[in-house]
CSV table of C-alpha atoms and ligand atoms in Angstrom, one decimal:
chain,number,residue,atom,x,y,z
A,14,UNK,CA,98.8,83.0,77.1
A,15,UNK,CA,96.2,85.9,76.6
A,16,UNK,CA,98.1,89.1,75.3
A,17,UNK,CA,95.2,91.2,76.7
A,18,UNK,CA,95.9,94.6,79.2
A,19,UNK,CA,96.1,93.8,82.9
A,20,UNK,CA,96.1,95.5,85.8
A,21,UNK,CA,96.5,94.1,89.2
A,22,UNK,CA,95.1,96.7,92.5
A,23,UNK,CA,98.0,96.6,95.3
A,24,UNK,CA,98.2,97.5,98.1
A,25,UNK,CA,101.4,98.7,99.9
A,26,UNK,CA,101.9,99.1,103.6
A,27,UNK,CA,105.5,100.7,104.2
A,28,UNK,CA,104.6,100.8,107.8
A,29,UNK,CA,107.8,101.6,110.1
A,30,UNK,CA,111.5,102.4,110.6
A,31,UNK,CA,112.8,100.9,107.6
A,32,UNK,CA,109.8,99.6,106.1
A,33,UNK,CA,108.9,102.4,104.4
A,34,UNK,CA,112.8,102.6,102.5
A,35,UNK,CA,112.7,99.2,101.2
A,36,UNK,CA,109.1,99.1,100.3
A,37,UNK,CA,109.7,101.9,97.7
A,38,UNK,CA,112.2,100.1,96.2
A,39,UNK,CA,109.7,97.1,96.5
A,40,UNK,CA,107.3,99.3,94.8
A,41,UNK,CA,110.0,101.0,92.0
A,42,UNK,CA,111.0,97.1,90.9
A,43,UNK,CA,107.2,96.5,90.6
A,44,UNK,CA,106.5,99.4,88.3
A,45,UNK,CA,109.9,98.4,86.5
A,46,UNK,CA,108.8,94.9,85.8
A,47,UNK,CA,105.0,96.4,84.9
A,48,UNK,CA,106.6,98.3,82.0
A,49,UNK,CA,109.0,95.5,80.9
A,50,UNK,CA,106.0,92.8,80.9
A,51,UNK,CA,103.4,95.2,79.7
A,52,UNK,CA,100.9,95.0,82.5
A,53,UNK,CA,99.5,97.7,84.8
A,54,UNK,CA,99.5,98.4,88.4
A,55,UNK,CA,97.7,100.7,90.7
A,56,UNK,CA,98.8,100.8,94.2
A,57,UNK,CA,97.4,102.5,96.7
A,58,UNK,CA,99.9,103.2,100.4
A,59,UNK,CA,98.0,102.3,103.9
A,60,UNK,CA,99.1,102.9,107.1
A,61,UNK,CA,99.9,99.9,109.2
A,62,UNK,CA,101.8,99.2,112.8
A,63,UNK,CA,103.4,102.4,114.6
A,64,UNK,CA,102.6,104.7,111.2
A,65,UNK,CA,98.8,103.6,111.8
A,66,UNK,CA,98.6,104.1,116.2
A,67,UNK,CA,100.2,107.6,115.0
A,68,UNK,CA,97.8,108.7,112.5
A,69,UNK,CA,94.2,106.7,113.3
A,70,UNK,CA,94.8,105.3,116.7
A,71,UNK,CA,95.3,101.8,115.2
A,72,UNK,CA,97.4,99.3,114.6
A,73,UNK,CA,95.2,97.9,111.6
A,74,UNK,CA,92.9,101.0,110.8
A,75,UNK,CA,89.9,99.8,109.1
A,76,UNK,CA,90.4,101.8,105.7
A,77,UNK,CA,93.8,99.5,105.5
A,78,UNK,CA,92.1,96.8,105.7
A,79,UNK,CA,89.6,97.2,103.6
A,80,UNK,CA,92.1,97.9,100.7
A,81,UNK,CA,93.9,94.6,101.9
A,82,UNK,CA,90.6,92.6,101.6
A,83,UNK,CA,89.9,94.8,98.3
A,84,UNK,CA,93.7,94.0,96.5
A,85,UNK,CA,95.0,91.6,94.6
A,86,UNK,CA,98.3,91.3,96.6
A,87,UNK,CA,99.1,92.6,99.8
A,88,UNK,CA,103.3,94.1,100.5
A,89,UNK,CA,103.8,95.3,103.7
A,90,UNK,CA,107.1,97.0,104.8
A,91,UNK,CA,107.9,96.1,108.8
A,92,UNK,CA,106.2,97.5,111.5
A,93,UNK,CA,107.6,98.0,115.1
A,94,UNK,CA,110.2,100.4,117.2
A,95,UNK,CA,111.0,101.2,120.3
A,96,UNK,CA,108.8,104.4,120.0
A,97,UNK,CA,105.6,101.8,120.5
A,98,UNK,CA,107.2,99.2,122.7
A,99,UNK,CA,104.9,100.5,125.9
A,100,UNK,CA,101.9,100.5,124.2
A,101,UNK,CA,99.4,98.2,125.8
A,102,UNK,CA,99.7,94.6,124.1
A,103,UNK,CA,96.7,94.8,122.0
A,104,UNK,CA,97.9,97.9,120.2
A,105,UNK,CA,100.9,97.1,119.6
A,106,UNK,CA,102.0,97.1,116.3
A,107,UNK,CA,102.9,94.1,115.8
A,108,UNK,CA,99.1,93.4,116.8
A,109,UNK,CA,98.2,95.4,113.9
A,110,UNK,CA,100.3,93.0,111.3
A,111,UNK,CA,99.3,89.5,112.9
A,112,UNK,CA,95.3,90.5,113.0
A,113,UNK,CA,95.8,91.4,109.2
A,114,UNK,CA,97.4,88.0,108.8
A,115,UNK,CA,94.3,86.5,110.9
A,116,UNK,CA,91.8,88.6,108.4
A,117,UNK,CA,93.0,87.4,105.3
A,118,UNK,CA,93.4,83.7,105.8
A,119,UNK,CA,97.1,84.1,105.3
A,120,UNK,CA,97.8,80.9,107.0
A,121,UNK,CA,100.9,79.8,105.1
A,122,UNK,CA,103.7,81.5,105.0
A,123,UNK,CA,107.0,80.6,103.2
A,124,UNK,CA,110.5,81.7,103.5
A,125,UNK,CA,112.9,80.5,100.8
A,126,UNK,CA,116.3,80.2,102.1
A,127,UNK,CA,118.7,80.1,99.4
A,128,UNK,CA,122.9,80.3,99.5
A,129,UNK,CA,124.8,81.1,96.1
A,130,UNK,CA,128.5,80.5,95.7
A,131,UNK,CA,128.8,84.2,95.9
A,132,UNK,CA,126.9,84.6,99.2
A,133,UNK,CA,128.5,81.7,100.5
A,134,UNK,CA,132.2,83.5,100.5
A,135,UNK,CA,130.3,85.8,102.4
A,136,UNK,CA,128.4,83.8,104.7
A,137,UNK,CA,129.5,84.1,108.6
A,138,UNK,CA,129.2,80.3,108.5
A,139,UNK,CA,131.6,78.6,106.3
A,140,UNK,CA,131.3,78.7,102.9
A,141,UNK,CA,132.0,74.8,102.2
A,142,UNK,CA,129.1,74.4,104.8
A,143,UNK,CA,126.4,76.7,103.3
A,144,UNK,CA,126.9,76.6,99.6
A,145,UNK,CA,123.9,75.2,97.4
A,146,UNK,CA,121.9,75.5,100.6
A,147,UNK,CA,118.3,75.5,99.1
A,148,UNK,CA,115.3,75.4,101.5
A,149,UNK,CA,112.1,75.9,102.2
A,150,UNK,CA,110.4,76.9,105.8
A,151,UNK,CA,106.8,76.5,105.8
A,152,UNK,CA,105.7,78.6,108.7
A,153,UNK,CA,101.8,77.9,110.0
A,154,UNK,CA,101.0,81.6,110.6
A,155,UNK,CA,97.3,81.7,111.9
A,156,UNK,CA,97.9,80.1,115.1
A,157,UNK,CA,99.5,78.7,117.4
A,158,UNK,CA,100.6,80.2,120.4
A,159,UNK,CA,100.5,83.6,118.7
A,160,UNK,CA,96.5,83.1,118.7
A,161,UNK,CA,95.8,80.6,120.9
A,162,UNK,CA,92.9,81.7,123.7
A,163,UNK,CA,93.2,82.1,126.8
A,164,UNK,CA,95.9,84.7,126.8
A,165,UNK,CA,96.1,86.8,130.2
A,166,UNK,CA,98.7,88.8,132.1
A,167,UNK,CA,97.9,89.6,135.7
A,168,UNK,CA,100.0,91.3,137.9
A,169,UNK,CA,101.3,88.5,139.4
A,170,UNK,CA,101.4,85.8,136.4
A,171,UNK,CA,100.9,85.6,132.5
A,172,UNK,CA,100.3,82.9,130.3
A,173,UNK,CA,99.7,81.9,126.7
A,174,UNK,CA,97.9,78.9,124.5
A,175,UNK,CA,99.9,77.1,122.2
A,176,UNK,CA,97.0,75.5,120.5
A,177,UNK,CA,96.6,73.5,117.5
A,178,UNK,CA,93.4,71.6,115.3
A,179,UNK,CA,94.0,68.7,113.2
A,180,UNK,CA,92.4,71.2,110.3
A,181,UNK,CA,94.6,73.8,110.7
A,182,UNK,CA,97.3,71.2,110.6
A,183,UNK,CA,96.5,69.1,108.1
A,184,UNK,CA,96.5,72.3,105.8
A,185,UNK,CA,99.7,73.5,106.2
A,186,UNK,CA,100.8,70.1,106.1
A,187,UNK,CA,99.5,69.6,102.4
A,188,UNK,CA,101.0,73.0,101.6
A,189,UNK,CA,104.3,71.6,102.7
A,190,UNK,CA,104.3,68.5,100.7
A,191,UNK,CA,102.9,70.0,97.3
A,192,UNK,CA,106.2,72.5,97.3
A,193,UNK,CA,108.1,69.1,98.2
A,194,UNK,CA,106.3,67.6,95.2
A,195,UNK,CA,107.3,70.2,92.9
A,196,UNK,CA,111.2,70.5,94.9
A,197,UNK,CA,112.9,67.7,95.6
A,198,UNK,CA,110.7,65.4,97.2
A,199,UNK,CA,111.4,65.9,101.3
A,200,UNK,CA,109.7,67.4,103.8
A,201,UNK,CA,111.0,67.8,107.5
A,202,UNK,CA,108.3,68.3,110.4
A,203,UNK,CA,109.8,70.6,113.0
A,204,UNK,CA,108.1,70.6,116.4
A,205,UNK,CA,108.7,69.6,120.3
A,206,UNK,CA,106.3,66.3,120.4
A,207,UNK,CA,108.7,65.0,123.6
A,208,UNK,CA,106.9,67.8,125.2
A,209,UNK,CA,104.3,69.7,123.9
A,210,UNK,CA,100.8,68.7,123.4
A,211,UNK,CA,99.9,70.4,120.3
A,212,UNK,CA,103.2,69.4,119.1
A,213,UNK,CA,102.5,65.3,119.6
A,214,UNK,CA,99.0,65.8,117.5
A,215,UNK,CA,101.0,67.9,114.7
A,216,UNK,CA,103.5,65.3,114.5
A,217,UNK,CA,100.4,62.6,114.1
A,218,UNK,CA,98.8,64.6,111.8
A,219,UNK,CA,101.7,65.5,109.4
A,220,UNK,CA,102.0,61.8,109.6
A,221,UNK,CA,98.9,60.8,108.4
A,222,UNK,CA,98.6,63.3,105.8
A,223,UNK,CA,102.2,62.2,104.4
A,224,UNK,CA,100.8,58.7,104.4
A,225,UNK,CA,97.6,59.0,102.9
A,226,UNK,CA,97.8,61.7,100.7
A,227,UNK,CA,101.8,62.0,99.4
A,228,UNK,CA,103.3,58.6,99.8
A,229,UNK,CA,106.1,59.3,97.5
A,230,UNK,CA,107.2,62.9,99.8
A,231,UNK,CA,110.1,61.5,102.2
A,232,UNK,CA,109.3,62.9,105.2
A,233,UNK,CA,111.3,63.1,108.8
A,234,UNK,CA,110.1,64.4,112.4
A,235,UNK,CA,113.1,66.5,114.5
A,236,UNK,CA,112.5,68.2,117.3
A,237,UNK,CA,113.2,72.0,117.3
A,238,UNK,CA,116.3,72.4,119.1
A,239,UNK,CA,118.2,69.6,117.3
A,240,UNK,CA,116.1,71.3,114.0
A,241,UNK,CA,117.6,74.7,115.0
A,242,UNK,CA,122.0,72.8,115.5
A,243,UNK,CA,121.2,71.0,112.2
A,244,UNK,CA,120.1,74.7,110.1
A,245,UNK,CA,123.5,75.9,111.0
A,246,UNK,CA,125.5,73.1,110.9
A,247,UNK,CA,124.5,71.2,108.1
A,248,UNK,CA,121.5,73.3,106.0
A,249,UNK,CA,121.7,71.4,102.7
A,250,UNK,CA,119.8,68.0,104.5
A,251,UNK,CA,116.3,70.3,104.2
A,252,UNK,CA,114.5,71.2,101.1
A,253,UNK,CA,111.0,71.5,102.8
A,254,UNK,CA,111.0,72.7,106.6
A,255,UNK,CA,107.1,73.0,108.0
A,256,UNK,CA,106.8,74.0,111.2
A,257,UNK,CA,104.1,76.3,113.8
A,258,UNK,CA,103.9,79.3,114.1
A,259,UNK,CA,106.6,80.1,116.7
A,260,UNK,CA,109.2,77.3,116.0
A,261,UNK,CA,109.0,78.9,112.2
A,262,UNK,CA,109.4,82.6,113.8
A,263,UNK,CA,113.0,81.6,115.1
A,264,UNK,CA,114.1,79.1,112.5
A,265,UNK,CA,113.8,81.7,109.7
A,266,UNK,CA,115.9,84.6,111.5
A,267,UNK,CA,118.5,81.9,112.5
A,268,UNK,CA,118.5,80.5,108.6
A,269,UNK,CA,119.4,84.0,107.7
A,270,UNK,CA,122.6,83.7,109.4
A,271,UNK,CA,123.3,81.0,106.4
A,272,UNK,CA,123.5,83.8,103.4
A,273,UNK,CA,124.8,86.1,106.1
A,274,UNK,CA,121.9,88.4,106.3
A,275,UNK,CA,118.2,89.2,107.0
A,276,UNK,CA,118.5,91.6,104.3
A,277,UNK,CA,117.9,89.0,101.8
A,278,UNK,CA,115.2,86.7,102.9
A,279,UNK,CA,111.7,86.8,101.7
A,280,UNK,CA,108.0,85.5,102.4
A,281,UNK,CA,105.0,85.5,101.3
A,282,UNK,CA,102.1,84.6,103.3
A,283,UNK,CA,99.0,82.4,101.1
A,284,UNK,CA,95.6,80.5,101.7
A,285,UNK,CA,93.1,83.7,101.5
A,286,UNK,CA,91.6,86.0,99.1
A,287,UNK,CA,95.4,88.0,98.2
A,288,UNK,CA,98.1,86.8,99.6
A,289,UNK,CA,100.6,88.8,101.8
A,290,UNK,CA,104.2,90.0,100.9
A,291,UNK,CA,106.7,91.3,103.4
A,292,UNK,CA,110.7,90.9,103.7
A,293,UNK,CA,111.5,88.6,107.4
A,294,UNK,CA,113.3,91.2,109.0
A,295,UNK,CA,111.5,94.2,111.3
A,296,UNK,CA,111.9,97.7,111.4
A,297,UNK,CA,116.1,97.7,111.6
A,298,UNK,CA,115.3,100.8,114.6
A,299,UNK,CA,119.1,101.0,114.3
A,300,UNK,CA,119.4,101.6,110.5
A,301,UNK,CA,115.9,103.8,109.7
A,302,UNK,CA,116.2,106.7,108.3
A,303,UNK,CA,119.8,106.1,106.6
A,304,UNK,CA,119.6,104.1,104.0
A,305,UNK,CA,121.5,101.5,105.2
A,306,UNK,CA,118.9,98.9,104.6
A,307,UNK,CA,119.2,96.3,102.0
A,308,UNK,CA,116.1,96.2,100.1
A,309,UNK,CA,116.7,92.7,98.5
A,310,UNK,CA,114.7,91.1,101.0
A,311,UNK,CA,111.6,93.3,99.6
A,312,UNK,CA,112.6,93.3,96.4
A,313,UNK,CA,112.8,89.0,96.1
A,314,UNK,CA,109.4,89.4,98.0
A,315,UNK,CA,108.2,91.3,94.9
A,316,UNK,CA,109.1,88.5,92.9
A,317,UNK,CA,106.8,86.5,94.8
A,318,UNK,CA,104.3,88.3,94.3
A,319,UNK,CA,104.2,88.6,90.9
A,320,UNK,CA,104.9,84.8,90.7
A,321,UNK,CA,101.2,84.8,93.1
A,322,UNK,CA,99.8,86.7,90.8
A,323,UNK,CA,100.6,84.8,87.5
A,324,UNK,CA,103.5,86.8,86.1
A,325,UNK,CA,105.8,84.2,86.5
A,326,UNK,CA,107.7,85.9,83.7
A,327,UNK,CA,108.2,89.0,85.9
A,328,UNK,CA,108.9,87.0,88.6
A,329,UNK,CA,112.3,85.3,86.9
A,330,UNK,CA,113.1,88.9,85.5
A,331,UNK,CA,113.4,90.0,88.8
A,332,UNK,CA,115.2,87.4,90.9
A,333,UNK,CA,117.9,87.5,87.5
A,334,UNK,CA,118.2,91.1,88.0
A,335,UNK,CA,118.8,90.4,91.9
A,336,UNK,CA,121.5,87.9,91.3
A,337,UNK,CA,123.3,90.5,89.2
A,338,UNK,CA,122.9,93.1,91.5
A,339,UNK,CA,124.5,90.2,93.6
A,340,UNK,CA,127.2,89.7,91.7
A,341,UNK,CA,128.4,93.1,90.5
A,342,UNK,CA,126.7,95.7,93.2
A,343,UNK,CA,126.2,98.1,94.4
A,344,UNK,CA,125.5,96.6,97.3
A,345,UNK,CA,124.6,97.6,101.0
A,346,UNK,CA,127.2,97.4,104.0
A,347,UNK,CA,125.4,93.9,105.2
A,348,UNK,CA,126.9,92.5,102.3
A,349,UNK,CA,130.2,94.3,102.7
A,350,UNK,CA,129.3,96.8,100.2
A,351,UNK,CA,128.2,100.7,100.7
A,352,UNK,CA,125.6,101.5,98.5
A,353,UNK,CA,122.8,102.9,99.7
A,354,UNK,CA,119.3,101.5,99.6
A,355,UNK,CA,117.7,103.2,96.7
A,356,UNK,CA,121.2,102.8,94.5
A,357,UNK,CA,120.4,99.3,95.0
A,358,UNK,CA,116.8,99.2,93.9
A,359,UNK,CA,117.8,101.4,91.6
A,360,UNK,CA,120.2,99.4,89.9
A,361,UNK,CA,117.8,96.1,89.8
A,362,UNK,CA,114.8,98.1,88.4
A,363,UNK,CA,117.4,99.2,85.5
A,364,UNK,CA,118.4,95.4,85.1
A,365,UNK,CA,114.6,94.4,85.1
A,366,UNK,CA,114.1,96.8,82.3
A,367,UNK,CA,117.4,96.3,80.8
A,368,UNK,CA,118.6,92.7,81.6
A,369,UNK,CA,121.2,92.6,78.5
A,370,UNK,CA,123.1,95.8,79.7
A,371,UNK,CA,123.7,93.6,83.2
A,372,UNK,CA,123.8,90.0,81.0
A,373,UNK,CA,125.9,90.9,78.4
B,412,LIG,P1,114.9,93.4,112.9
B,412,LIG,O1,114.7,92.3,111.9
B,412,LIG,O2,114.3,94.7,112.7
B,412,LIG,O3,116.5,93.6,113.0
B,412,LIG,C1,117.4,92.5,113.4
B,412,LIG,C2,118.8,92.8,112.9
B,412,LIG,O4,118.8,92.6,111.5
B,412,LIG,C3,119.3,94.2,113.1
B,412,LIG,O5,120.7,94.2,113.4
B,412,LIG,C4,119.1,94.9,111.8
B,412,LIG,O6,119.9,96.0,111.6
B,412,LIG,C5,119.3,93.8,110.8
B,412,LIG,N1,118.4,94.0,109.6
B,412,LIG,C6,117.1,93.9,109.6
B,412,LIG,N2,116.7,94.2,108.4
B,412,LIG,C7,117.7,94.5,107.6
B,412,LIG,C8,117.9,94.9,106.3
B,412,LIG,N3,116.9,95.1,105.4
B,412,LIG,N4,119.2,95.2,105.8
B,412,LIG,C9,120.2,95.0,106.6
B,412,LIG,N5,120.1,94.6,107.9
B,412,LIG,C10,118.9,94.4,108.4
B,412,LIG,O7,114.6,92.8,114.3
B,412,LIG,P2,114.5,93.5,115.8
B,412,LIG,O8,115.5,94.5,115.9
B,412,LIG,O9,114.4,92.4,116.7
B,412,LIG,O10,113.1,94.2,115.8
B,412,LIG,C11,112.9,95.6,115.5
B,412,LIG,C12,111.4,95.9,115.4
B,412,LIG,O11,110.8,95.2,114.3
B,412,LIG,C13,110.6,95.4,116.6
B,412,LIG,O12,109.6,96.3,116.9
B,412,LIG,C14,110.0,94.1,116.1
B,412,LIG,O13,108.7,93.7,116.7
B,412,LIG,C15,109.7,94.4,114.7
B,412,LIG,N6,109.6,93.3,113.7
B,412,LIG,C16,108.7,93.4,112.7
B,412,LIG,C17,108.7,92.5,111.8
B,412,LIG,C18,107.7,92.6,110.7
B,412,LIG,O14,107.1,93.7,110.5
B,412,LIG,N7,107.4,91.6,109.9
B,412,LIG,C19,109.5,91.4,111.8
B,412,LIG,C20,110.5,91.3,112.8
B,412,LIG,C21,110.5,92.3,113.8
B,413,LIG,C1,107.9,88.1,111.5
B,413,LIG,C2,107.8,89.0,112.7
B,413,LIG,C3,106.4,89.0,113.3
B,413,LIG,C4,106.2,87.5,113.8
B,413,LIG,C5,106.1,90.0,114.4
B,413,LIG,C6,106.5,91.4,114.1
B,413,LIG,C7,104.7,89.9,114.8
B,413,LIG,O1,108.8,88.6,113.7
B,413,LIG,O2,107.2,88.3,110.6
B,413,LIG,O3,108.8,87.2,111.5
B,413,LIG,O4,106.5,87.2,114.9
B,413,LIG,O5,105.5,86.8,113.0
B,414,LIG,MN1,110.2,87.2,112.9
């Protein structure tokens, strides 16, 4: 490995309600595991969702994106809150999140789902149940029904595309079965082909590229409802779930109820230029502004984007430090604990920078 300087340009995009809390402890683990690595960052903060209709008129304001398209990794906070809910649908700012998605390429998105002892005597579900749970959702995030055309509401009726190619399927299908390669060898294809169109050619498609191109991947078809009983009910059968864009949307906030929180599951969102980093949860309108969000979720996204990036290193420092925040605390009241959310970034950037005070 080259010992030479680096710096990586990133840009951060606290956006709303709580996004803005747990992307600067995001941002303080980054800078912690800069120092302890020995590379450099520069980050630069854009405003995206609500934060950019308020100051530019904009969802997406075109100096954000330019710094997206400009970066070497993308985090972005939430976006959202009832404040914006009657804005017209195209400026929502949701909008503003899934047209940066759209502009850079970020059509894969994962969501690691994983369930420790620890979190398991915590989980809502039971612990015998959850325990060793170790999956993978592969969400399709450029399409779908979120994109598809046409897309109208009238007065009297509205409608929307769920639309599929076989190239935008057979990509995220590949994606799925090279993280099956390097996991444990299993992918399950999540769709409703009893019904759906663009559900019967996705589950032909996966098909064929599981056949032709990774014959040694296991792979299994389920439809999403019985997808969605099996998550809960019996979550260590999956290592890697792909799925569209939609199915994926629902699948990863009901996996959260597994470790017992969407304070602690991350993404990151690949296939363009720089990849995209953002915790699953939203805006948490009912925690902003407390610090009653857990910023693990950001923080583990972090990780992985520093593992996108090539600090692998980092990456491993981080999600050690995480585990004995985990452990120990302080941690947040969705985890029974009640830190606040900078004590707990706080206390993983010191573990990052000091990991044999927290391992002794
Ligand atoms: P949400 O994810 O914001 O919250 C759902 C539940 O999870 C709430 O009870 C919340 O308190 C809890 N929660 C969320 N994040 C948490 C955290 N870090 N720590 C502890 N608990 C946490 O979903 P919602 O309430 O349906 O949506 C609120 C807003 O967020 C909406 O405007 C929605 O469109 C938006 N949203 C944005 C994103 C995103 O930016 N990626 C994702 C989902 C929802
Ligand atoms: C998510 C969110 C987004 C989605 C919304 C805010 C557009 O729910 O990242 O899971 O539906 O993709
Ligand atoms: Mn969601």
């Amino acid at each position: 490995m080259s010992s030479a300087p680096r710096t990586y340009t990133l840009a951060l995009l606290p956006g709303d309600g709580v996004g803005p809390e747990v992307t600067a402890e995001a941002a303080r683990v980054l800078d912690a595991s800069a120092d302890a690595f020995g590379f450099g960052i520069e980050a630069g903060e854009y405003a995206v969702g609500g934060a950019g209709i308020d100051t530019s008129g904009d969802p997406l304001p075109r100096a954000t994106l330019d710094a997206c398209l400009d970066a070497d990794a993308v985090f972005l906070g939430a976006v959202g809150g009832p404040q914006w809910d009657r804005v017209e649908a195209d400026l929502r700012p949701e909008r503003g999140l899934l047209r940066l998605r759209a502009r850079l390429g970020a059509f894969a998105n994962l969501r690691p789902v994983s369930v420790s002892e620890t979190l398991a005597a915590r989980s809502p579900l039971r612990p015998e149940r959850v325990a060793g749970t170790d999956l993978l959702i592969v969400r399709e995030l450029t399409g779908g029904i979120y994109f598809g055309r046409p897309r109208e509401r009238t007065e009297t009726e509205a409608y929307d595309t769920m639309r599929y190619s076989v190239t935008e399927i057979e990509r995220i299908a590949r994606v799925a079965f090279q993280w099956a390669e390097k996991r444990d060898g299993r992918v399950s294809s999540v769709d409703k082909a009893n019904v759906l169109a663009s559900s019967a050619l996705w589950r032909d498609v996966v098909s064929r590229v599981g056949a032709e191109e990774y014959p040694e991947v296991a792979l299994e078809h389920l439809y999403v409802d019985n997808a969605a009983m099996q998550v809960v009910s019996d979550p260590r059968r999956f290592d890697v779930v792909v799925t569209g864009n939609l199915f994926g949307d629902v699948l990863s906030d009901l996996a959260a109820t597994l470790p017992g929180t969407l304070g602690l599951l991350p993404s990151a969102s690949l296939g363009g230029r720089a990849g995209l980093f953002e915790p699953v949860h939203g805006s948490a309108p009912d925690l902003a502004g407390r610090g009653l969000a857990n910023p693990l979720a950001a923080i583990l996204s972090a990780a992985m984007l520093l593992d996108a990036l090539g600090e692998p290193e980092a990456a491993a420092a981080v999600r050690t430090a995480v585990d004995a925040v985990l452990a120990d605390g302080p941690l947040t009241p969705d985890l029974g604990g009640d830190a606040q959310t900078d004590d707990v970034g706080a206390a993983v950037a010191d573990a990052v920078l000091s990991p044999t005070l927290s391992h002794p």
